[in-house]
Tab-separated table of C-alpha atoms in Angstrom:
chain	number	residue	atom	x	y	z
J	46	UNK	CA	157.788	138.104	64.685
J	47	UNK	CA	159.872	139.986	67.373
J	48	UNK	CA	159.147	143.594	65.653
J	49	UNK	CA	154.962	142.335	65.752
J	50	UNK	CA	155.425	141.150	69.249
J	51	UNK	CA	157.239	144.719	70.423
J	52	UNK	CA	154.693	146.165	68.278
J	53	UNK	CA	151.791	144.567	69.949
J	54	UNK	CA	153.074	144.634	73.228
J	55	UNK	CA	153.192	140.850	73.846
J	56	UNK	CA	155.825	138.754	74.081
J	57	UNK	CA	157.217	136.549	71.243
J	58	UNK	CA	155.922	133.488	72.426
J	59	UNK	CA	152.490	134.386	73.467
J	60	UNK	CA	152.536	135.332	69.374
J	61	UNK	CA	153.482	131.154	68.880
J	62	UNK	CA	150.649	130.349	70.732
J	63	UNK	CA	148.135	131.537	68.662
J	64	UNK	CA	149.834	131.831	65.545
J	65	UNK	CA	152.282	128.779	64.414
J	66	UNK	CA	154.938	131.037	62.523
J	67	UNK	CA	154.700	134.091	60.426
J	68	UNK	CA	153.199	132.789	57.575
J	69	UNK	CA	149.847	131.560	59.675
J	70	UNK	CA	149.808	135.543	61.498
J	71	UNK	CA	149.686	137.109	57.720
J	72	UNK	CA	147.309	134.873	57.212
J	73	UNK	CA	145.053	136.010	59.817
J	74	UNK	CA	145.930	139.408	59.121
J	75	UNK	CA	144.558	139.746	55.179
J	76	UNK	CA	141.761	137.333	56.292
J	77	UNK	CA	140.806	139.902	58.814
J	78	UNK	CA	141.473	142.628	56.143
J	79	UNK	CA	139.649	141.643	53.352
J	80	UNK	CA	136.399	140.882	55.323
J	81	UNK	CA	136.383	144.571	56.533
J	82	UNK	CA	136.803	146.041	53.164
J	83	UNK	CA	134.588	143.564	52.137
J	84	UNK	CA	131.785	144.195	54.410
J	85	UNK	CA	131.903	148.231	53.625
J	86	UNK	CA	131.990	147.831	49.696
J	87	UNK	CA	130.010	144.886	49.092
J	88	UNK	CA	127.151	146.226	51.663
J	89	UNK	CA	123.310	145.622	49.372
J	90	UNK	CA	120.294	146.416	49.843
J	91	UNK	CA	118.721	143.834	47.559
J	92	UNK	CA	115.436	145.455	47.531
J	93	UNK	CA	117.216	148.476	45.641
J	94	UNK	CA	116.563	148.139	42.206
J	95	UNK	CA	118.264	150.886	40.729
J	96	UNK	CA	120.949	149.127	39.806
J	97	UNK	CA	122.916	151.866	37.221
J	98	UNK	CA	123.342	153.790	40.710
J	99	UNK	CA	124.391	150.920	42.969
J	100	UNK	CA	127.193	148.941	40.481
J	101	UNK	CA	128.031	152.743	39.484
J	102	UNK	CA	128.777	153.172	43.606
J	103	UNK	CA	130.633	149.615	44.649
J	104	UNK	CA	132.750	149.826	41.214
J	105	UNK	CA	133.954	153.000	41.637
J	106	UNK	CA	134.533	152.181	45.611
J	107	UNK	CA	136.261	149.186	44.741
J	108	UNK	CA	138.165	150.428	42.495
J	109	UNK	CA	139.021	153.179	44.596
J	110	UNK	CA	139.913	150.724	47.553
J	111	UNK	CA	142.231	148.733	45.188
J	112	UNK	CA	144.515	151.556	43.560
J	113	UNK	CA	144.628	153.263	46.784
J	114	UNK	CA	148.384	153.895	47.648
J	115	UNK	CA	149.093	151.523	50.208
J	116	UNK	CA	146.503	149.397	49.200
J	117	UNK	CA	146.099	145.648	48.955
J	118	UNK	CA	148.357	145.765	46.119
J	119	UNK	CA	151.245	144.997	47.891
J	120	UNK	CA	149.729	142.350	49.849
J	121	UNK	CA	148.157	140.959	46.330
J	122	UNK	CA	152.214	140.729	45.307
J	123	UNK	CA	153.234	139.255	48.573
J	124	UNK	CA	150.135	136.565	48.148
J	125	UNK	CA	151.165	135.348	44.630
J	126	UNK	CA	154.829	135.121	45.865
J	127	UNK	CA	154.087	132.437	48.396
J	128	UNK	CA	150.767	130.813	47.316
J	129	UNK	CA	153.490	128.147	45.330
J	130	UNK	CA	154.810	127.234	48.645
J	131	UNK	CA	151.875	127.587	50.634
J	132	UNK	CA	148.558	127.157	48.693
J	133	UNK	CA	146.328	126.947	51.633
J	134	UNK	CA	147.096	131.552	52.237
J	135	UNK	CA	146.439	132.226	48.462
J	136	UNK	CA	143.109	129.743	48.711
J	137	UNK	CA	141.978	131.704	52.039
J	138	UNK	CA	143.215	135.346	50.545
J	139	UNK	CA	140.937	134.309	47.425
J	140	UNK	CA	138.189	132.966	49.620
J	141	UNK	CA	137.660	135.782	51.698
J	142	UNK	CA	138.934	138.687	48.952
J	143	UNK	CA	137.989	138.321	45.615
J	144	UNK	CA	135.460	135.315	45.928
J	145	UNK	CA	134.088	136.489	48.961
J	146	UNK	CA	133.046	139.757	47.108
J	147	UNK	CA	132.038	138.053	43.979
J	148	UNK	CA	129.306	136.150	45.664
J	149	UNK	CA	127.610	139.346	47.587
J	150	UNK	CA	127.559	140.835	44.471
J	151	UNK	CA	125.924	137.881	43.006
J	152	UNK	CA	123.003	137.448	45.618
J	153	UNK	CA	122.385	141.375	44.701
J	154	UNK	CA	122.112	140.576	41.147
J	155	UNK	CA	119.857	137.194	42.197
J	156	UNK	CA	117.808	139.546	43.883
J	157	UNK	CA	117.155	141.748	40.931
J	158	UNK	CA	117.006	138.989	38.408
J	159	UNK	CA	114.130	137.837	40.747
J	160	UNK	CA	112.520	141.166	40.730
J	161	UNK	CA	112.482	141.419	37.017
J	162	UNK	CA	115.221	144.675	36.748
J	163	UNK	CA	118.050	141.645	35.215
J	164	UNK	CA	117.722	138.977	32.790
J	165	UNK	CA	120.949	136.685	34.339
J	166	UNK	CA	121.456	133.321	33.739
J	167	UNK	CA	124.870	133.283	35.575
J	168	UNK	CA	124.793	135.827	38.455
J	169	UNK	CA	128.555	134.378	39.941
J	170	UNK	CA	129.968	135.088	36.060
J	171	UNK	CA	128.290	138.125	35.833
J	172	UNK	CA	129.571	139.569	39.593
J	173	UNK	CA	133.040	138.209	38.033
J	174	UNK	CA	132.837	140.205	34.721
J	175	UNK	CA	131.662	143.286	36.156
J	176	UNK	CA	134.180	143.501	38.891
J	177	UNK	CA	137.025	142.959	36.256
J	178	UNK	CA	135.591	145.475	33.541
J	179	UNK	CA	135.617	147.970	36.664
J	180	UNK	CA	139.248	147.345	37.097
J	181	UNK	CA	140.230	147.311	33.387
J	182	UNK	CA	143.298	149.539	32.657
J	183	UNK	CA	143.322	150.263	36.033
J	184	UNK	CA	144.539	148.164	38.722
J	185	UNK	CA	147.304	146.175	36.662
J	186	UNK	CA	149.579	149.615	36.298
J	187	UNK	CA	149.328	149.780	39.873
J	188	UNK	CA	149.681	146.202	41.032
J	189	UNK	CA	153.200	146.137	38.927
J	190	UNK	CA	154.125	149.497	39.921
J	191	UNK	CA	153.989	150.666	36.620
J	192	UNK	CA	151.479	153.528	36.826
J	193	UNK	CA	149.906	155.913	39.462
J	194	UNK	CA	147.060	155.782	41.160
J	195	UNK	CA	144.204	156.548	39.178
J	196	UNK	CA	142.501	159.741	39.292
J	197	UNK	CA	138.971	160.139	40.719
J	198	UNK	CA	137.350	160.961	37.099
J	199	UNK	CA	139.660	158.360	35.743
J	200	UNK	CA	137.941	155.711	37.930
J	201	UNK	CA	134.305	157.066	37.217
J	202	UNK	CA	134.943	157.254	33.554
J	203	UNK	CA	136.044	153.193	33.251
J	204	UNK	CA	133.247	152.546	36.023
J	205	UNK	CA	130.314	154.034	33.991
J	206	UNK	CA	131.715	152.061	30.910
J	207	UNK	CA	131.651	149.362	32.858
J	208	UNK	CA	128.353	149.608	34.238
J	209	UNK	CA	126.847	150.835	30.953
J	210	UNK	CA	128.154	147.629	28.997
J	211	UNK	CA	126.670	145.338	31.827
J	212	UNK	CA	123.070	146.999	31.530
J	213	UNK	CA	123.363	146.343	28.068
J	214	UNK	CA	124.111	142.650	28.274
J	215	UNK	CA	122.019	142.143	31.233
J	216	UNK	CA	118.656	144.466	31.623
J	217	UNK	CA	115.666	142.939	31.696
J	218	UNK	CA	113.688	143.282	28.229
């Protein structure tokens, strides 16, 4: 907390007054984090119903945003390490990361089932199981420091895949 008050230019205890300890600042932090990554990958425009082009564009962006070096992975680590002790950071990480994601993604795919381009029954599955077939082989190596980052036709290859076998479970007849 002394290095982030130096840092920040504030003194130690004006960092107690908003935030209780260091736990409750990281908090803040990924909160803050997520929403901004969120808000540039996740952005819809619901009335755009080519939808090969638009999962082809957030999967290969969000896949891009999570194998980045320096990327949330380390922050994913540091979340599972104290979500144990302190449940209520993993909830909010999930709630404004992953979730948070999964449900913009839904309301596009609502939007389209609506408009006849999808036959969904589940949109919140189906965000789920496309934004994990977008990440397939790819994210784990990274997140346990096992492989590289990904190349960029690496990424586009699993992404079209991905895409591909969605539109086949899920285009309108």
């Amino acid at each position: 907390m002394g290095e982030i008050a130096r840092v920040a230019g504030v003194s130690k205890g004006t960092l107690y007054v908003y935030f209780e300890n260091k736990e409750r600042l990281f908090d803040a932090i990924v909160g803050q984090e997520c929403q901004a990554h969120a808000e540039g990958i996740f952005k819809f425009d619901l009335a755009d119903h080519d939808v090969d082009a638009v999962l082809t564009r957030l999967g290969i962006a969000y896949v891009q945003f999570l194998c980045r070096p320096g990327g949330p992975s380390s922050t994913l680590r540091t979340v599972i390490a104290i979500a144990e002790r302190m449940p209520e950071v993993g909830r909010h990480f999930y709630e404004t990361g992953p979730a948070h994601g999964i449900a913009l993604l839904a309301s596009y795919l609502s939007a389209q089932v609506a408009a006849g381009t999808l036959a969904v029954e589940d949109c919140e599955i189906a965000a789920a199981q496309f934004m994990d077939a977008c990440q397939s082989t790819l994210f784990k190596p990274v997140l346990f420091n096992f492989g590289a980052t990904p190349t960029p036709e690496r990424i586009e290859n699993v992404v079209k895949i991905a895409v591909r076998t969605f539109l086949a479970a899920y285009r309108a007849p």
